[in-house]
CSV table of C-alpha atoms in Angstrom, one decimal:
chain,number,residue,atom,x,y,z
T,1,UNK,CA,-54.7,-78.1,-53.4
T,2,UNK,CA,-51.6,-79.9,-52.4
T,3,UNK,CA,-49.2,-78.3,-49.9
T,4,UNK,CA,-46.0,-79.2,-52.0
T,5,UNK,CA,-45.3,-79.6,-55.8
T,6,UNK,CA,-42.5,-81.8,-56.6
T,7,UNK,CA,-40.7,-80.7,-59.8
T,8,UNK,CA,-38.5,-83.1,-61.8
T,9,UNK,CA,-36.9,-82.2,-65.0
T,10,UNK,CA,-35.8,-85.4,-67.0
T,11,UNK,CA,-33.5,-85.6,-70.0
T,12,UNK,CA,-32.5,-89.1,-71.2
T,13,UNK,CA,-33.0,-90.4,-67.7
T,14,UNK,CA,-34.5,-93.8,-68.5
T,15,UNK,CA,-31.9,-95.6,-66.3
T,16,UNK,CA,-32.6,-93.4,-63.3
T,17,UNK,CA,-36.0,-91.8,-63.4
T,18,UNK,CA,-37.7,-94.8,-61.8
T,19,UNK,CA,-35.5,-94.7,-58.7
T,20,UNK,CA,-36.2,-90.8,-58.4
T,21,UNK,CA,-39.9,-91.3,-58.6
T,22,UNK,CA,-39.9,-94.2,-56.2
T,23,UNK,CA,-38.2,-92.0,-53.6
T,24,UNK,CA,-40.6,-89.3,-54.1
T,25,UNK,CA,-43.6,-91.6,-53.6
T,26,UNK,CA,-42.0,-93.2,-50.7
T,27,UNK,CA,-42.1,-89.9,-48.7
T,28,UNK,CA,-43.7,-90.2,-45.2
T,29,UNK,CA,-45.3,-86.9,-46.0
T,30,UNK,CA,-48.3,-87.4,-48.4
T,31,UNK,CA,-49.7,-83.9,-49.2
T,32,UNK,CA,-47.9,-83.4,-52.6
T,33,UNK,CA,-48.2,-83.8,-56.3
T,34,UNK,CA,-45.4,-84.7,-58.7
T,35,UNK,CA,-44.7,-82.9,-62.1
T,36,UNK,CA,-42.2,-84.4,-64.4
T,37,UNK,CA,-41.0,-82.6,-67.5
T,38,UNK,CA,-39.6,-84.7,-70.2
T,39,UNK,CA,-37.2,-82.3,-71.9
T,40,UNK,CA,-37.0,-83.9,-75.4
T,41,UNK,CA,-35.5,-87.2,-74.3
T,42,UNK,CA,-34.4,-89.5,-77.0
T,43,UNK,CA,-34.2,-92.6,-74.8
T,44,UNK,CA,-36.9,-94.5,-73.0
T,45,UNK,CA,-37.5,-91.8,-70.4
T,46,UNK,CA,-41.1,-91.2,-71.8
T,47,UNK,CA,-41.9,-94.9,-71.2
T,48,UNK,CA,-40.7,-95.0,-67.7
T,49,UNK,CA,-42.6,-91.9,-66.9
T,50,UNK,CA,-45.8,-93.3,-68.4
T,51,UNK,CA,-45.5,-96.2,-66.1
T,52,UNK,CA,-46.4,-93.7,-63.3
T,53,UNK,CA,-49.0,-91.9,-65.2
T,54,UNK,CA,-51.9,-92.3,-62.6
T,55,UNK,CA,-49.7,-90.7,-59.9
T,56,UNK,CA,-48.1,-87.7,-61.6
T,57,UNK,CA,-48.5,-84.8,-64.1
T,58,UNK,CA,-46.3,-85.5,-67.2
T,59,UNK,CA,-45.3,-82.6,-69.6
T,60,UNK,CA,-43.5,-83.2,-72.7
T,61,UNK,CA,-41.4,-80.4,-74.4
T,62,UNK,CA,-38.7,-80.1,-77.1
T,63,UNK,CA,-35.3,-80.0,-75.6
T,64,UNK,CA,-34.8,-76.6,-74.1
T,65,UNK,CA,-32.6,-77.2,-70.9
T,66,UNK,CA,-33.4,-77.8,-67.2
T,67,UNK,CA,-34.3,-74.1,-66.6
T,68,UNK,CA,-37.2,-74.0,-69.0
T,69,UNK,CA,-38.3,-77.5,-67.8
T,70,UNK,CA,-38.4,-76.4,-64.2
T,71,UNK,CA,-40.2,-73.1,-65.2
T,72,UNK,CA,-42.8,-75.0,-67.0
T,73,UNK,CA,-43.4,-77.3,-64.1
T,74,UNK,CA,-43.5,-74.2,-61.6
T,75,UNK,CA,-46.3,-72.6,-64.0
T,76,UNK,CA,-48.5,-75.8,-63.7
T,77,UNK,CA,-47.9,-76.3,-60.0
T,78,UNK,CA,-50.6,-76.0,-57.4
T,79,UNK,CA,-48.6,-76.4,-54.3
T,80,UNK,CA,-47.7,-73.5,-51.9
T,81,UNK,CA,-44.1,-74.9,-51.7
T,82,UNK,CA,-42.0,-76.2,-54.5
T,83,UNK,CA,-39.4,-79.0,-54.0
T,84,UNK,CA,-36.9,-79.8,-56.7
T,85,UNK,CA,-35.6,-83.4,-57.6
T,86,UNK,CA,-33.3,-84.2,-60.4
T,87,UNK,CA,-34.1,-87.4,-62.3
T,88,UNK,CA,-30.8,-89.1,-61.5
T,89,UNK,CA,-31.0,-88.5,-57.7
T,90,UNK,CA,-33.2,-89.7,-54.9
T,91,UNK,CA,-34.7,-88.4,-51.7
T,92,UNK,CA,-34.6,-89.9,-48.3
T,93,UNK,CA,-38.1,-90.7,-46.8
T,94,UNK,CA,-38.5,-87.9,-44.3
T,95,UNK,CA,-37.3,-85.1,-46.8
T,96,UNK,CA,-40.6,-83.4,-47.4
T,97,UNK,CA,-41.8,-84.0,-43.8
T,98,UNK,CA,-38.8,-82.2,-42.3
T,99,UNK,CA,-39.0,-79.3,-44.8
T,100,UNK,CA,-42.7,-78.6,-44.5
T,101,UNK,CA,-42.4,-78.7,-40.7
T,102,UNK,CA,-39.5,-76.1,-41.0
T,103,UNK,CA,-41.7,-73.8,-43.1
T,104,UNK,CA,-44.5,-74.1,-40.5
T,105,UNK,CA,-42.1,-73.0,-37.8
T,106,UNK,CA,-40.4,-70.3,-40.0
T,107,UNK,CA,-42.9,-69.1,-42.6
T,108,UNK,CA,-40.9,-66.2,-43.9
T,109,UNK,CA,-38.0,-68.5,-45.0
T,110,UNK,CA,-37.3,-67.8,-48.6
T,111,UNK,CA,-35.2,-71.0,-49.4
T,112,UNK,CA,-34.6,-74.1,-47.4
T,113,UNK,CA,-31.9,-76.6,-48.3
T,114,UNK,CA,-30.2,-79.5,-46.5
T,115,UNK,CA,-27.1,-81.7,-46.3
T,116,UNK,CA,-27.1,-84.7,-48.7
T,117,UNK,CA,-25.2,-87.9,-49.3
T,118,UNK,CA,-23.1,-88.5,-52.4
T,119,UNK,CA,-23.3,-92.2,-53.4
T,120,UNK,CA,-23.0,-94.1,-56.7
T,121,UNK,CA,-25.8,-96.5,-55.7
T,122,UNK,CA,-28.2,-93.7,-54.8
T,123,UNK,CA,-31.2,-95.9,-54.4
T,124,UNK,CA,-29.5,-98.4,-52.3
T,125,UNK,CA,-28.3,-95.5,-50.0
T,126,UNK,CA,-31.9,-94.3,-49.7
T,127,UNK,CA,-33.1,-97.7,-48.6
T,128,UNK,CA,-30.2,-98.3,-46.1
T,129,UNK,CA,-30.1,-94.7,-44.5
T,130,UNK,CA,-32.3,-93.6,-41.8
T,131,UNK,CA,-32.9,-90.1,-40.3
T,132,UNK,CA,-31.0,-89.3,-37.2
T,133,UNK,CA,-34.2,-88.6,-35.2
T,134,UNK,CA,-36.4,-85.5,-34.5
T,135,UNK,CA,-34.9,-82.2,-35.4
T,136,UNK,CA,-35.0,-79.2,-33.1
T,137,UNK,CA,-36.1,-76.6,-35.6
T,138,UNK,CA,-35.9,-73.7,-33.0
T,139,UNK,CA,-32.1,-74.1,-32.9
T,140,UNK,CA,-32.0,-73.8,-36.8
T,141,UNK,CA,-33.6,-70.4,-37.7
T,142,UNK,CA,-33.1,-69.1,-41.2
T,143,UNK,CA,-30.6,-66.3,-41.6
T,144,UNK,CA,-29.1,-64.0,-44.3
T,145,UNK,CA,-27.2,-66.1,-46.8
T,146,UNK,CA,-26.3,-64.1,-49.8
T,147,UNK,CA,-22.6,-63.5,-48.9
T,148,UNK,CA,-22.0,-67.3,-48.4
T,149,UNK,CA,-23.8,-68.2,-51.5
T,150,UNK,CA,-22.1,-65.5,-53.7
T,151,UNK,CA,-18.7,-66.2,-52.5
T,152,UNK,CA,-19.4,-70.0,-52.6
T,153,UNK,CA,-18.5,-70.8,-49.0
T,154,UNK,CA,-21.5,-73.0,-49.2
T,155,UNK,CA,-23.2,-74.8,-52.0
T,156,UNK,CA,-27.0,-75.2,-52.2
T,157,UNK,CA,-27.7,-78.5,-53.9
T,158,UNK,CA,-30.7,-78.2,-56.0
T,159,UNK,CA,-32.2,-81.7,-55.0
T,160,UNK,CA,-32.4,-80.5,-51.4
T,161,UNK,CA,-34.2,-77.2,-52.1
T,162,UNK,CA,-37.7,-76.2,-51.1
T,163,UNK,CA,-39.0,-72.6,-52.0
T,164,UNK,CA,-42.4,-70.9,-51.6
T,165,UNK,CA,-44.1,-70.9,-55.1
T,166,UNK,CA,-45.0,-67.2,-54.6
T,167,UNK,CA,-41.3,-66.2,-54.4
T,168,UNK,CA,-40.4,-68.2,-57.5
T,169,UNK,CA,-43.2,-66.5,-59.5
T,170,UNK,CA,-42.3,-63.1,-58.2
T,171,UNK,CA,-38.7,-63.4,-59.2
T,172,UNK,CA,-39.5,-64.9,-62.6
T,173,UNK,CA,-38.1,-68.4,-62.0
T,174,UNK,CA,-35.0,-69.7,-63.5
T,175,UNK,CA,-33.0,-67.7,-66.1
T,176,UNK,CA,-33.6,-69.9,-69.3
T,177,UNK,CA,-30.5,-68.7,-71.1
T,178,UNK,CA,-28.6,-72.0,-71.9
T,179,UNK,CA,-25.1,-70.2,-71.8
T,180,UNK,CA,-25.8,-69.4,-68.1
T,181,UNK,CA,-25.3,-73.1,-67.3
T,182,UNK,CA,-25.5,-72.4,-63.5
T,183,UNK,CA,-29.0,-71.1,-63.5
T,184,UNK,CA,-29.8,-72.7,-60.2
T,185,UNK,CA,-27.1,-70.7,-58.5
T,186,UNK,CA,-28.3,-67.6,-60.1
T,187,UNK,CA,-31.8,-68.1,-58.7
T,188,UNK,CA,-30.7,-69.0,-55.2
T,189,UNK,CA,-28.8,-65.7,-55.1
T,190,UNK,CA,-31.7,-63.7,-56.3
T,191,UNK,CA,-33.7,-65.3,-53.5
T,192,UNK,CA,-31.0,-64.8,-50.8
T,193,UNK,CA,-30.7,-61.2,-51.7
T,194,UNK,CA,-34.3,-60.6,-50.3
T,195,UNK,CA,-35.0,-63.5,-48.1
T,196,UNK,CA,-33.4,-65.5,-45.2
T,197,UNK,CA,-32.1,-68.9,-46.0
T,198,UNK,CA,-32.7,-72.0,-43.8
T,199,UNK,CA,-30.4,-75.0,-43.7
T,200,UNK,CA,-31.1,-78.5,-42.1
T,201,UNK,CA,-27.8,-80.2,-41.3
T,202,UNK,CA,-29.0,-83.8,-41.8
T,203,UNK,CA,-28.9,-85.5,-45.2
T,204,UNK,CA,-32.3,-85.6,-46.7
T,205,UNK,CA,-31.2,-86.7,-50.3
T,206,UNK,CA,-28.7,-88.7,-52.2
T,207,UNK,CA,-26.8,-87.4,-55.2
T,208,UNK,CA,-25.1,-89.6,-57.8
T,209,UNK,CA,-21.6,-88.3,-58.5
T,210,UNK,CA,-20.8,-87.6,-62.1
T,211,UNK,CA,-17.5,-87.0,-64.0
T,212,UNK,CA,-16.9,-83.6,-65.5
T,213,UNK,CA,-15.6,-83.2,-69.0
T,214,UNK,CA,-13.3,-80.4,-69.8
T,215,UNK,CA,-16.0,-78.7,-71.9
T,216,UNK,CA,-18.4,-78.9,-69.0
T,217,UNK,CA,-15.9,-77.3,-66.7
T,218,UNK,CA,-15.4,-74.4,-69.2
T,219,UNK,CA,-19.2,-74.0,-69.5
T,220,UNK,CA,-19.7,-74.0,-65.7
T,221,UNK,CA,-16.9,-71.3,-65.2
T,222,UNK,CA,-18.2,-69.2,-68.0
T,223,UNK,CA,-21.7,-69.5,-66.4
T,224,UNK,CA,-20.4,-68.4,-63.0
T,225,UNK,CA,-18.7,-65.5,-64.7
T,226,UNK,CA,-22.1,-64.4,-66.3
T,227,UNK,CA,-23.9,-64.8,-63.0
T,228,UNK,CA,-21.4,-62.8,-61.1
T,229,UNK,CA,-21.9,-59.9,-63.5
T,230,UNK,CA,-25.6,-60.3,-63.3
T,231,UNK,CA,-25.4,-60.4,-59.5
T,232,UNK,CA,-23.2,-57.4,-59.2
T,233,UNK,CA,-26.0,-54.9,-58.5
T,234,UNK,CA,-27.2,-57.0,-55.6
T,235,UNK,CA,-23.8,-57.1,-53.8
T,236,UNK,CA,-24.0,-53.5,-52.4
T,237,UNK,CA,-27.1,-54.1,-50.4
T,238,UNK,CA,-27.1,-57.9,-49.9
T,239,UNK,CA,-23.5,-58.9,-49.2
T,240,UNK,CA,-22.7,-58.1,-45.5
T,241,UNK,CA,-19.1,-59.2,-46.0
T,242,UNK,CA,-18.2,-56.0,-47.9
T,243,UNK,CA,-20.4,-53.4,-46.1
T,244,UNK,CA,-21.8,-52.2,-49.3
T,245,UNK,CA,-18.7,-52.1,-51.4
T,246,UNK,CA,-20.0,-53.8,-54.4
T,247,UNK,CA,-16.7,-53.5,-56.4
T,248,UNK,CA,-14.7,-55.2,-53.8
T,249,UNK,CA,-17.3,-58.0,-53.5
T,250,UNK,CA,-17.1,-58.7,-57.2
T,251,UNK,CA,-13.3,-58.5,-57.3
T,252,UNK,CA,-13.0,-61.1,-54.5
T,253,UNK,CA,-15.4,-63.4,-56.2
T,254,UNK,CA,-13.7,-63.1,-59.6
T,255,UNK,CA,-10.4,-63.7,-58.0
T,256,UNK,CA,-11.6,-67.0,-56.6
T,257,UNK,CA,-13.3,-67.9,-59.9
T,258,UNK,CA,-10.1,-67.4,-61.9
T,259,UNK,CA,-7.9,-69.3,-59.5
T,260,UNK,CA,-10.3,-72.2,-59.4
T,261,UNK,CA,-10.3,-72.2,-63.2
T,262,UNK,CA,-6.6,-72.2,-63.4
T,263,UNK,CA,-6.4,-75.2,-61.2
T,264,UNK,CA,-8.9,-77.1,-63.3
T,265,UNK,CA,-7.1,-76.2,-66.7
T,266,UNK,CA,-3.7,-76.9,-65.0
T,267,UNK,CA,-4.5,-80.4,-64.0
T,268,UNK,CA,-6.5,-81.1,-67.1
T,269,UNK,CA,-3.2,-80.7,-69.1
T,270,UNK,CA,-4.0,-77.3,-70.5
T,271,UNK,CA,-1.0,-75.2,-69.4
T,272,UNK,CA,-1.5,-72.1,-71.7
T,273,UNK,CA,-5.1,-71.8,-70.8
T,274,UNK,CA,-4.3,-72.3,-67.1
T,275,UNK,CA,-1.7,-69.6,-67.4
T,276,UNK,CA,-4.3,-67.2,-68.6
T,277,UNK,CA,-6.6,-67.9,-65.7
T,278,UNK,CA,-3.8,-67.5,-63.0
T,279,UNK,CA,-2.7,-64.3,-64.6
T,280,UNK,CA,-6.2,-63.0,-64.3
T,281,UNK,CA,-6.4,-64.0,-60.7
T,282,UNK,CA,-3.2,-62.3,-59.6
T,283,UNK,CA,-3.9,-59.3,-61.6
T,284,UNK,CA,-6.9,-58.9,-59.2
T,285,UNK,CA,-4.9,-59.7,-56.2
T,286,UNK,CA,-1.2,-59.1,-56.9
T,287,UNK,CA,0.0,-60.6,-53.6
T,288,UNK,CA,-1.6,-63.9,-54.5
T,289,UNK,CA,1.5,-66.1,-54.2
T,290,UNK,CA,-0.3,-69.3,-54.8
T,291,UNK,CA,-1.5,-68.2,-58.2
T,292,UNK,CA,1.9,-66.9,-59.1
T,293,UNK,CA,3.4,-70.3,-58.1
T,294,UNK,CA,1.0,-72.2,-60.3
T,295,UNK,CA,1.5,-69.6,-63.1
T,296,UNK,CA,5.2,-70.5,-63.0
T,297,UNK,CA,4.4,-74.1,-63.0
T,298,UNK,CA,2.5,-73.9,-66.3
T,299,UNK,CA,6.0,-73.5,-68.0
T,300,UNK,CA,7.4,-76.7,-66.3
T,301,UNK,CA,6.8,-80.4,-66.6
T,302,UNK,CA,3.9,-81.3,-64.4
T,303,UNK,CA,5.5,-84.5,-63.2
T,304,UNK,CA,7.1,-82.8,-60.3
T,305,UNK,CA,3.7,-81.8,-59.0
T,306,UNK,CA,1.9,-85.2,-59.3
T,307,UNK,CA,2.4,-86.1,-55.7
T,308,UNK,CA,0.4,-83.0,-54.7
T,309,UNK,CA,-2.2,-84.1,-57.3
T,310,UNK,CA,-2.5,-87.4,-55.7
T,311,UNK,CA,-3.0,-85.9,-52.3
T,312,UNK,CA,-5.6,-83.5,-53.7
T,313,UNK,CA,-7.5,-86.5,-55.4
T,314,UNK,CA,-7.5,-88.4,-52.1
T,315,UNK,CA,-9.0,-85.5,-50.2
T,316,UNK,CA,-11.7,-85.0,-52.9
T,317,UNK,CA,-12.7,-88.7,-52.9
T,318,UNK,CA,-13.0,-88.6,-49.1
T,319,UNK,CA,-15.4,-85.6,-49.4
T,320,UNK,CA,-17.5,-87.2,-52.0
T,321,UNK,CA,-17.9,-90.4,-49.8
T,322,UNK,CA,-19.0,-88.2,-46.8
T,323,UNK,CA,-22.0,-86.2,-46.2
T,324,UNK,CA,-22.2,-83.0,-48.2
T,325,UNK,CA,-23.0,-80.1,-45.7
T,326,UNK,CA,-22.5,-77.2,-47.9
T,327,UNK,CA,-19.0,-77.6,-49.3
T,328,UNK,CA,-17.4,-74.9,-51.6
T,329,UNK,CA,-18.4,-75.1,-55.2
């Protein structure tokens, strides 16, 4: 029985799946299996997976989304620990070794994630980047993490995650509703509500940045709204920030959500929709001057704010070029 099962959902990933698989099989740790689920791809993904048929378990299913693909792989997995890798990302060579060692030191950890790099040429970054040296695990014990995750003070990147399989089975895995869209965040919250979360502050994976279409932005924010409502019953007992006041916890999270949605809509050239989002934000927090400022700006020509937009874009680009260590969602 392998110690680790590597789960990779793939949909029309013919251009990137080979690099992802290469990075998995280049791990310095060797006690693992790889399970790839082709989620109804229409390109050459199945052919690319078949090239590795003697080294992995391949599952083919009609297109049903990444949540069902991951759940199917988890159901077939034999490892005690589950590690997630997306078909367009790659791991650095010591990823599994560091994480397995962490679980050996802190076996009650419910979820372990790490920093990552963001690079367009992910496989090149994986070849050129080396780990910074031995990690002192004793200085990095797991701790409660629900509040930080719920309020999006940190972002758990799925390609860096390792979770005990028993916990995933006990919690029912990923929510497979397609409209949820942020099913990974939902699962991490459910784990963090009952287990401590570990974090390794060194990059162990490389993510390829992708552009967000306006429709994807709307789906993401709607999904977050659904997850916030679903997670509300957990807040009273799991969110240390609000001392059991679940209503205050949810209001703060919704305020942040609507303000962020307003920004996205504003800069995407959707002033009326942005106005609605900012109005919802300051309805929750009437003294939110920033939301009121942008609300007023939706009635004006955006050209006078373009210099601010340029500054914001420069900051975002700098962050994407750097190491991601749990940045806000």
